[in-house]
XYZ file of C-alpha atoms in Angstrom:
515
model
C 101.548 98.086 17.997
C 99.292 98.774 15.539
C 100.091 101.245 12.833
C 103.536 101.015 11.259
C 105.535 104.280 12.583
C 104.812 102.600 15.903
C 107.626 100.105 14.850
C 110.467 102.865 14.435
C 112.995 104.187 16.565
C 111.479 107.037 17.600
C 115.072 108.602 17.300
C 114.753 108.421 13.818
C 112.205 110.891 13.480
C 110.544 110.147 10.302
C 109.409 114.162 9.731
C 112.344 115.827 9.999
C 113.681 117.147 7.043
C 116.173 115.404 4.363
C 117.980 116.861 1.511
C 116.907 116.186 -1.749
C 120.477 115.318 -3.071
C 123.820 116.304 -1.627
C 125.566 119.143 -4.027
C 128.861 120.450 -4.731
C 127.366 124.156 -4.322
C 125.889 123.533 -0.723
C 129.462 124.290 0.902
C 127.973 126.583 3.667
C 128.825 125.977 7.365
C 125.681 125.225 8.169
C 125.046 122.509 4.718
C 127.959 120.776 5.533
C 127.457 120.717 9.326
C 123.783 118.803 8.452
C 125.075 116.915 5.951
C 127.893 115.301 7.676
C 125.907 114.712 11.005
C 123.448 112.789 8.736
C 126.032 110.686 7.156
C 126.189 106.786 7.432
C 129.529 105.244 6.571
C 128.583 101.848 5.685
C 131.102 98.711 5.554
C 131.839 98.660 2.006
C 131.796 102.764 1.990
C 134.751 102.292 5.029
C 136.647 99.925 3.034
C 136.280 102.381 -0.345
C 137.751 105.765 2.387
C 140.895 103.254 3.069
C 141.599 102.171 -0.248
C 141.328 105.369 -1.666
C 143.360 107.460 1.270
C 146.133 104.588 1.146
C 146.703 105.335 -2.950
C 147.016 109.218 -1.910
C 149.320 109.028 0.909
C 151.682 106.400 -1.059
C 151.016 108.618 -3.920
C 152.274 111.660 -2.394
C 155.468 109.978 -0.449
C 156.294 108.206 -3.048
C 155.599 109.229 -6.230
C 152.875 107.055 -8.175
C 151.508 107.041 -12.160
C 147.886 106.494 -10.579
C 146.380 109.255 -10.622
C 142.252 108.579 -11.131
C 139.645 107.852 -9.118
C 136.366 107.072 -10.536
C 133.403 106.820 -8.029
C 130.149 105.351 -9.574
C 126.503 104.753 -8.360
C 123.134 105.405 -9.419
C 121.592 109.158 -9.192
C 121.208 110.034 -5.254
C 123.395 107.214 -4.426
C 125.903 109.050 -2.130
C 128.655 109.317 -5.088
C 128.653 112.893 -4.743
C 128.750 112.719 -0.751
C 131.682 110.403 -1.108
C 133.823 112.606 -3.327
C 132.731 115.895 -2.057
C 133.548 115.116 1.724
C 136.663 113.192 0.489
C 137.938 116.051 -1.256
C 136.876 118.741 1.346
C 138.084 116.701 4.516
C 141.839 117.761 2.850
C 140.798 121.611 2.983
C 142.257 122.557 6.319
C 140.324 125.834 6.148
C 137.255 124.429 5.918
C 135.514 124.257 9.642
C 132.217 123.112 11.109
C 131.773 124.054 14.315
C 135.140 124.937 15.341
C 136.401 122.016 14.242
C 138.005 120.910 10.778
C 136.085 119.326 8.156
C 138.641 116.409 8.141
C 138.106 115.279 11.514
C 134.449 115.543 11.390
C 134.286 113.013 8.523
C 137.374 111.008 10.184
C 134.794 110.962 13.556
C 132.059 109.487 10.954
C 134.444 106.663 9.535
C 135.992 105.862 13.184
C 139.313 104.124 12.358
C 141.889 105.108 13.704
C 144.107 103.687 10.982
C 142.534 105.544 8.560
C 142.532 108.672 10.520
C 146.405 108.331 11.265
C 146.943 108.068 7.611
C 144.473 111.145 6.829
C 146.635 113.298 9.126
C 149.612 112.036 7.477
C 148.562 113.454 4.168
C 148.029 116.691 5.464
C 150.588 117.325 7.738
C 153.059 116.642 5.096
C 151.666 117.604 1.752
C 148.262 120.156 2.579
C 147.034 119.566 -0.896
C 145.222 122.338 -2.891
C 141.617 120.607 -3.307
C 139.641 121.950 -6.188
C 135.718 121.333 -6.744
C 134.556 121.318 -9.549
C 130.619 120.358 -9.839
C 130.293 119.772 -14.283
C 126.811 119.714 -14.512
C 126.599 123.527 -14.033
C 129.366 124.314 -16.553
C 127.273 124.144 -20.038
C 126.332 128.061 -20.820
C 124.226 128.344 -23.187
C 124.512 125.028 -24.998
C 127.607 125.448 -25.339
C 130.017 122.638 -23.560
C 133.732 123.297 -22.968
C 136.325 120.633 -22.760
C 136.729 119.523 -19.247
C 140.455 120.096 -19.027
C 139.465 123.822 -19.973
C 137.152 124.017 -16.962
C 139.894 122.553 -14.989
C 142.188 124.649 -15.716
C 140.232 128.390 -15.890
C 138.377 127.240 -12.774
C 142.383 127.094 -10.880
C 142.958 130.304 -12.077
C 139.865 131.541 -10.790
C 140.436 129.650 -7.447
C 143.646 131.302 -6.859
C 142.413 134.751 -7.727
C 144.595 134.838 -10.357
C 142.220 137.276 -12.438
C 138.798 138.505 -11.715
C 138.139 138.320 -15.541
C 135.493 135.466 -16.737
C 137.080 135.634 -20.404
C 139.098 133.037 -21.167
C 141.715 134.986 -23.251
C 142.226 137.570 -21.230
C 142.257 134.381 -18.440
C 145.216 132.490 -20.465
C 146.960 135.843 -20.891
C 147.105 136.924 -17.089
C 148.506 132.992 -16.669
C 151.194 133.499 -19.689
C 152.055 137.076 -17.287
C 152.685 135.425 -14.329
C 154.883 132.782 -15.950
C 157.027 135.057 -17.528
C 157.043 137.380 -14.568
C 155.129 140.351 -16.292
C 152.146 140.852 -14.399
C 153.613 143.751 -12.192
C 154.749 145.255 -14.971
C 151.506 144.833 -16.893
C 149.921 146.367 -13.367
C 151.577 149.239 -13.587
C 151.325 150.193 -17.239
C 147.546 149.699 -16.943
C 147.536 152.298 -13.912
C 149.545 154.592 -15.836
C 148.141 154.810 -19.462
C 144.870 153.943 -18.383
C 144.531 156.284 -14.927
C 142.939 153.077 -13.268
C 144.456 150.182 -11.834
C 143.626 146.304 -13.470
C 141.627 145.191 -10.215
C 138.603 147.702 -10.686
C 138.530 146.339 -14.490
C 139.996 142.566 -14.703
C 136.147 141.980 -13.721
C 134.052 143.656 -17.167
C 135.159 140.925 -19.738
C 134.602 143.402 -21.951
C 137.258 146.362 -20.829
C 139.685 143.686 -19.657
C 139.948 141.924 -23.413
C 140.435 145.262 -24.887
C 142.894 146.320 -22.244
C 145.128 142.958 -22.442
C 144.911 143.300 -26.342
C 146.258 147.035 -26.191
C 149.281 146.034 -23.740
C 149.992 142.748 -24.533
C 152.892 144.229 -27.451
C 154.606 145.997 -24.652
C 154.915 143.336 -22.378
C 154.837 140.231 -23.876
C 156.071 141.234 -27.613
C 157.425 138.078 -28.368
C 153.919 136.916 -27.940
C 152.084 139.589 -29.420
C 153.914 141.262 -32.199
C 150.662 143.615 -32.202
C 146.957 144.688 -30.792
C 145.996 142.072 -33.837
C 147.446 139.144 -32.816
C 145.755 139.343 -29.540
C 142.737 140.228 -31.060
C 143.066 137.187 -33.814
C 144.742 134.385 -31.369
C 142.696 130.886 -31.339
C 142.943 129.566 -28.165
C 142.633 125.951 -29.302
C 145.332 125.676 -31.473
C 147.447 128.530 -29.384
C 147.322 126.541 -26.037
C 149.642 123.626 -25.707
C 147.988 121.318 -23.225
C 150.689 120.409 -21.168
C 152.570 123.335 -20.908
C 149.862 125.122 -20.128
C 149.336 122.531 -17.080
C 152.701 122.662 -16.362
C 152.717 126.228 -15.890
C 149.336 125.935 -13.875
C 150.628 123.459 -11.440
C 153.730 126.000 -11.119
C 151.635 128.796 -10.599
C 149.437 126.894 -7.624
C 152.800 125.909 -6.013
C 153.951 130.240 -6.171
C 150.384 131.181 -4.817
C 149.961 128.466 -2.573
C 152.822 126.973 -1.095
C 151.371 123.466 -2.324
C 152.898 121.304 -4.667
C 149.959 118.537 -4.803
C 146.544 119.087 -6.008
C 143.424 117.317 -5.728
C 140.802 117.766 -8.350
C 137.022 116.482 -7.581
C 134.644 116.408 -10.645
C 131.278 116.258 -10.085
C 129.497 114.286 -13.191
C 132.191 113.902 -15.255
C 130.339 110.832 -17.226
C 126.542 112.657 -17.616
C 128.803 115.938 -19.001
C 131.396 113.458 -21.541
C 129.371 110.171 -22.538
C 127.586 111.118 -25.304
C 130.404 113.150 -26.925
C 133.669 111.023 -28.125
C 135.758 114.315 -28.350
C 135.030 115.328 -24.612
C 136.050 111.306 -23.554
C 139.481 111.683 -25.381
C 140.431 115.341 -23.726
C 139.734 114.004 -20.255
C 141.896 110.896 -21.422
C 144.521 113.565 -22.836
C 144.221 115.229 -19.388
C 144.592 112.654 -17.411
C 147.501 111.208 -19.637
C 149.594 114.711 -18.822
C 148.643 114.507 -15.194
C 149.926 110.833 -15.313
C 153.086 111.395 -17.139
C 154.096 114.863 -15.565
C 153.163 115.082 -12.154
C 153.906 111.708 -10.722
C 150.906 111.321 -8.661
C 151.234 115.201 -7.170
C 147.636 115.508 -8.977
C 144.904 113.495 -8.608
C 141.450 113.257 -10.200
C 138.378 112.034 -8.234
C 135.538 111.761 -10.789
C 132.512 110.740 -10.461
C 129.230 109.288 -12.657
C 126.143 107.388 -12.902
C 128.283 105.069 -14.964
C 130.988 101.988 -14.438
C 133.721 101.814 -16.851
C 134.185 98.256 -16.339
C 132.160 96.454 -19.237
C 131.097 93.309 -17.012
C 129.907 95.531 -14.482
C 125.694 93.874 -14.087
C 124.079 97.837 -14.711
C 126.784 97.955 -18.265
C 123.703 99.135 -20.208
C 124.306 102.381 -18.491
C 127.581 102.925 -19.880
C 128.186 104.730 -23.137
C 130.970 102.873 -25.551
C 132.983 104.927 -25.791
C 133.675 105.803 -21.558
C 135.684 102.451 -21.543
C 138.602 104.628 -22.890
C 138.885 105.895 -19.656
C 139.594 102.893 -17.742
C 142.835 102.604 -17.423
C 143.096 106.475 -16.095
C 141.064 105.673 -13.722
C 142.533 102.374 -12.234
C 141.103 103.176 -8.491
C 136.826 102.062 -8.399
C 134.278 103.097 -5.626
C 131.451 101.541 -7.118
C 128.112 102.280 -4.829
C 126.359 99.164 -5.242
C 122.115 99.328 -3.886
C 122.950 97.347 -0.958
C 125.323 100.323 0.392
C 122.122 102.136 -0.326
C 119.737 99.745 1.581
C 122.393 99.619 4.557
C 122.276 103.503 4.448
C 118.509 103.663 4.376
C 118.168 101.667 6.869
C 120.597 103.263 9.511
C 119.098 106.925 8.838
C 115.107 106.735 8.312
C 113.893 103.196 8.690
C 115.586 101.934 11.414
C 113.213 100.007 14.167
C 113.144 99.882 17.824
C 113.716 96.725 19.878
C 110.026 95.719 19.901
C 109.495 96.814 16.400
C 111.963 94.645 15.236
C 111.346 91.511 17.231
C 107.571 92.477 16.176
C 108.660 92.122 12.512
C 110.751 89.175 13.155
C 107.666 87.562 14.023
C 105.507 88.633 11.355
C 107.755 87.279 8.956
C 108.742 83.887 10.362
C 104.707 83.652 10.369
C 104.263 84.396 6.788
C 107.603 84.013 5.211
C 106.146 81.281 2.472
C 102.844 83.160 1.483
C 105.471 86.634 0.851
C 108.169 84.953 -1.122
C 106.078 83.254 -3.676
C 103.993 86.474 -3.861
C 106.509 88.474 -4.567
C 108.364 86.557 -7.037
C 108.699 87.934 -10.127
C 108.414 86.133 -13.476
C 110.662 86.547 -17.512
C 113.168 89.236 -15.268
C 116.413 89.250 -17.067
C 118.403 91.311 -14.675
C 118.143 89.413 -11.491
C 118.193 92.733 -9.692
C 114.507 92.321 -9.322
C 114.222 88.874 -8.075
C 116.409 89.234 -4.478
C 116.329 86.746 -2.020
C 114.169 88.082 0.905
C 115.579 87.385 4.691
C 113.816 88.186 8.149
C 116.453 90.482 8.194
C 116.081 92.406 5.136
C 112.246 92.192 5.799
C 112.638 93.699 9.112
C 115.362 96.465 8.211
C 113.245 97.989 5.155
C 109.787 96.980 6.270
C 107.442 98.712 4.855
C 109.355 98.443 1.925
C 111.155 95.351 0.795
C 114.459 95.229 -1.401
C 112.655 94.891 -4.629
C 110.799 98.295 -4.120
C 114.463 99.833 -3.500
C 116.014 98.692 -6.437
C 112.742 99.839 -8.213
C 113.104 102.923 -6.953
C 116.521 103.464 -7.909
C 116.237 102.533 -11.206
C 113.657 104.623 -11.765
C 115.293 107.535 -10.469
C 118.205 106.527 -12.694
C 116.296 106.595 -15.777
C 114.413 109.648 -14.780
C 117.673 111.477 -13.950
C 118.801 110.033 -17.532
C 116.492 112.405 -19.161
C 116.604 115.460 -17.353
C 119.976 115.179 -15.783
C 118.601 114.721 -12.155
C 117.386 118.210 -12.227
C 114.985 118.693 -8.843
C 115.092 115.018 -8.929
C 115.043 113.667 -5.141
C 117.188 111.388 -3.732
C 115.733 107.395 -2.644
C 115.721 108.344 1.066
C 114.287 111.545 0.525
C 111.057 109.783 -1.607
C 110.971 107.248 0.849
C 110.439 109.751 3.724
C 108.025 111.579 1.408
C 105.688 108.276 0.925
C 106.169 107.499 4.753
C 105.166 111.006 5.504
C 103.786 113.265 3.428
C 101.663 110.118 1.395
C 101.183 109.024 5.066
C 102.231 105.949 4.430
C 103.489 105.820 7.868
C 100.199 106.031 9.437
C 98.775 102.426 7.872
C 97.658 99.291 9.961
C 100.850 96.779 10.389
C 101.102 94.739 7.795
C 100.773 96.827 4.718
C 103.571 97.760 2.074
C 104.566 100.018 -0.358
C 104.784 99.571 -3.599
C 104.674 101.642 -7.335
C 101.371 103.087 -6.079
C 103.283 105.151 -4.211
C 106.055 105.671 -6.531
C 103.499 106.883 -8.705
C 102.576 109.432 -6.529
C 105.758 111.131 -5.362
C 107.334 111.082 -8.914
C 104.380 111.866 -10.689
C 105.379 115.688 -10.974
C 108.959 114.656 -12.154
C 107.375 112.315 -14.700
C 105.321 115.476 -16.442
C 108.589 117.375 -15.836
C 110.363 114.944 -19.040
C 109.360 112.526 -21.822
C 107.142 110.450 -19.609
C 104.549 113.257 -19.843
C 102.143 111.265 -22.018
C 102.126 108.359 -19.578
C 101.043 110.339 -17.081
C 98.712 111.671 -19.011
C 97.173 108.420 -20.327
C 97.518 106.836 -16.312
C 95.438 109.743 -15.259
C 92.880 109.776 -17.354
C 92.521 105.771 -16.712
C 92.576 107.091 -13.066
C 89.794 109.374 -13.391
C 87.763 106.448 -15.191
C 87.991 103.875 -12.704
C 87.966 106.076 -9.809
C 86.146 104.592 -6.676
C 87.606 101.336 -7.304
C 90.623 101.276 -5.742
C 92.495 98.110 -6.743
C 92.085 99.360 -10.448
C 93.241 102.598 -9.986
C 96.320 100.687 -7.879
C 96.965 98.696 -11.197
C 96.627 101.963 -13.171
C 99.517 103.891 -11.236
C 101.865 100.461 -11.113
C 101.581 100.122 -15.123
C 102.236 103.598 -15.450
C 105.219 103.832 -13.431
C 106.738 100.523 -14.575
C 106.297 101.539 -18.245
C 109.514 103.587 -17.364
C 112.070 100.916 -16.787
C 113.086 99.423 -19.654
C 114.377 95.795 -18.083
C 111.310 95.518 -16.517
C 108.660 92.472 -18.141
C 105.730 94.308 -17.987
C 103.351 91.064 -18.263
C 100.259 90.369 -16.533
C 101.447 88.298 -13.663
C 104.067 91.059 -12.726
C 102.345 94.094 -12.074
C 99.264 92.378 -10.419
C 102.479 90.692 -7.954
C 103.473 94.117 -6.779
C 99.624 95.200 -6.464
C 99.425 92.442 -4.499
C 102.059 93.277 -2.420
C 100.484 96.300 -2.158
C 97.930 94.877 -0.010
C 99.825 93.208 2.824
């Protein structure tokens, strides 16, 4: 053995190609059929899948106040993964290959315990699932409160209206509630000679088509054309009756009586506005209060909402309202992520490993006092190193992971994660495409690399004038490689704020650098 991709599994196939980061859009056949055949359930990630499908199936039997589920990690974590496959493996009419969605995660987990209980949920309840991914939701600058998008995307989920306006949206709802909307049909076809499904879909026609009707069919609404015209739906629209009639209207369309909501981002859309925290607590208290656990919310976020969580500085003050409606945590911790890392990309073979064992055993001294890092206030830098974490991550080690991760999370802070690729996709790219892969045993990575596979996210945001400054230094010292090694490790450190940038530090992880 001599260069380090001659220590993988060759099963692992370090070229083949990852997603950047799993989405709430990428709901094709083929998406989820790659996604879910890539998946690693880890221990922790097993334990989260039967804590969270034993709250819904007692839930659902037996009525429950509980009725939030708040699943946190760091950007490209697997948070989305979780939720989306959580709240898709309820769809029965989603299929991958023939078979259901459900049972392809369930074959992932492999318990039968929790599989039992899966089926259980189903068979008796078939929840209506409803995605909702919040980070594409703001128009415009403009950001609506989240129980608005909850509620007009239902409607549009149940083909309720074609219509995109939310007036004429609420006024096809208040139809079908009061048993109007065949009548308002049929007046449309006859003093308009066309029926409402060619128009419902201009925003424009349908608002001045609802505001000419709505006196004949709903007059104790709409006195006149006027006070359709005039109505403000923010002080018109009582929150929980209009969810009450929603989840009454899901139950006539559907057949289903329970709902599951997953929200994609709910803490990068809410943090930084106070008003947007309270109507997702208002939401959530109605849900609570008038459902009885026959809707659920699975949210996730980059943030906790417990204050002694050890990453709290990500949390804005004001999310801890949310706490207690959101009693049930999956919290996606970096060693789920080093696990996961581990079992899809840098898994070795039999030889590798016992190669690596070796290696280690024969220089465990010189690495750990090389790598130790000095004045760190967040211990999340300063691991303890085993043969086995050595040997699992080789050629990074866990420091570089958690690097890595908070860099992405600070990055993803700034431009909302926006082309931003996940920790095992960079980590393929520095293996392959920086050919990391193709070094003599015995090297590591290290913020070199970082450097180089972020740089053209770093331009993308406020970091622009490090980059910048680090390449100009580049240019300078070029030919010298250790400087220009020390160049791209300042630079890319600069970005983490809990980070002691003093001289011993970055000259440790140059020097890890090195082998």
């Amino acid at each position: 053995m001599h260069k380090i991709q001659d220590l993988f599994d060759p099963t692992k196939q370090l070229n083949r190609t990852i997603e950047s980061v799993v989405t709430f859009g990428a709901n094709t056949e083929q998406d989820l059929s790659s996604e879910i055949r890539e998946y690693v359930v880890t221990d922790k990630l097993h334990k989260n899948y039967e804590d969270v499908i034993t709250d819904l199936q007692t839930a659902f039997d037996d009525s429950s106040k509980e009725v939030g589920i708040w699943v946190s990690g760091f950007y490209g974590s697997g948070k989305s993964s979780f939720a989306k496959y959580l709240g898709l493996s309820f769809d029965k009419s989603v299929m991958i290959d023939g078979v259901s969605f459900g049972d392809k995660l369930m074959s992932r987990i492999q318990d039968t315990a929790i599989t039992a209980m899966h089926r259980t949920i189903i068979s008796r309840h078939n929840p209506q699932v409803v995605m909702i991914d919040l980070s594409t939701q703001s128009v415009a600058g403009k950001i609506a409160n989240v129980s608005d998008i909850v509620y007009y995307e239902t409607l549009k989920l149940l083909g309720v209206t074609k219509c995109t306006d939310q007036k004429v949206m609420c006024f096809i709802d208040l139809l079908h509630s009061e048993g109007k909307y065949e009548e308002f049909c049929r007046l449309v076809e006859t003093e308009k000679n066309k029926s409402w499904e060619s128009v419902e879909s201009n925003d424009l026609a349908a608002n001045l088509i609802a505001a000419n009707l709505a006196p004949r069919v709903l007059p104790a609404y709409f006195p006149d054309s006027a006070s359709f015209k005039n109505i403000n739906l923010s002080s018109a629209l009582n929150e929980k009756e209009r969810f009450v009639r929603l989840h009454k209207l899901v139950k006539e369309k559907t057949g289903k009586d329970k709902i599951i909501y997953v929200l994609d981002e709910v803490g990068q859309y809410v943090a930084s506005n106070v008003d947007l925290i309270l109507n997702v607590q208002g939401m959530m208290q109605i849900f609570k209060d008038e459902f009885r656990g026959d809707v659920w919310v699975i949210a996730t976020a980059q943030q906790t909402l417990t204050e002694d969580n050890r990453q709290a500085q990500l949390n804005s003050n004001e999310l801890f309202r949310l706490n207690d409606r959101f009693p049930v945590k999956v919290d996606i911790e970096a060693n789920d992520i080093k696990e996961i890392i581990t079992k899809r990309l840098l898994g070795k073979s039999k030889d590798g490993s016992d190669y690596l064992k070796r290696l280690f055993s024969q220089n465990e001294g010189l690495l750990k006092n090389s790598i130790h890092l000095t004045l760190q206030e967040r211990s999340i830098y300063n691991q303890l190193l085993t043969d086995e974490t050595f040997t699992n991550l080789y050629p990074f080690l866990p420091v570089h992971i958690d690097i890595l991760l908070s860099l992405l999370q600070k990055l993803a802070s700034r431009t909302g994660g926006v082309g931003l690729r996940s920790v095992i996709r960079l980590i393929r790219d520095i293996l392959v495409d920086n050919h990391l892969a193709d070094a003599t045993i015995g090297q590591l990575a290290g913020p070199e690399h970082f450097y180089d596979v972020l740089h053209s996210d770093m331009e993308r945001n406020s970091a622009k004038e490090i980059v910048i400054s680090a390449d100009k230094a580049i240019s300078i010292f070029n030919g010298d490689k250790l400087a220009v090694r020390i160049c791209k490790t300042i630079a890319v450190m600069q970005l983490l704020d809990d980070f002691n940038l003093s001289f011993d530090n970055p000259m440790c992880l140059v020097i890890q650098q090195r082998g």
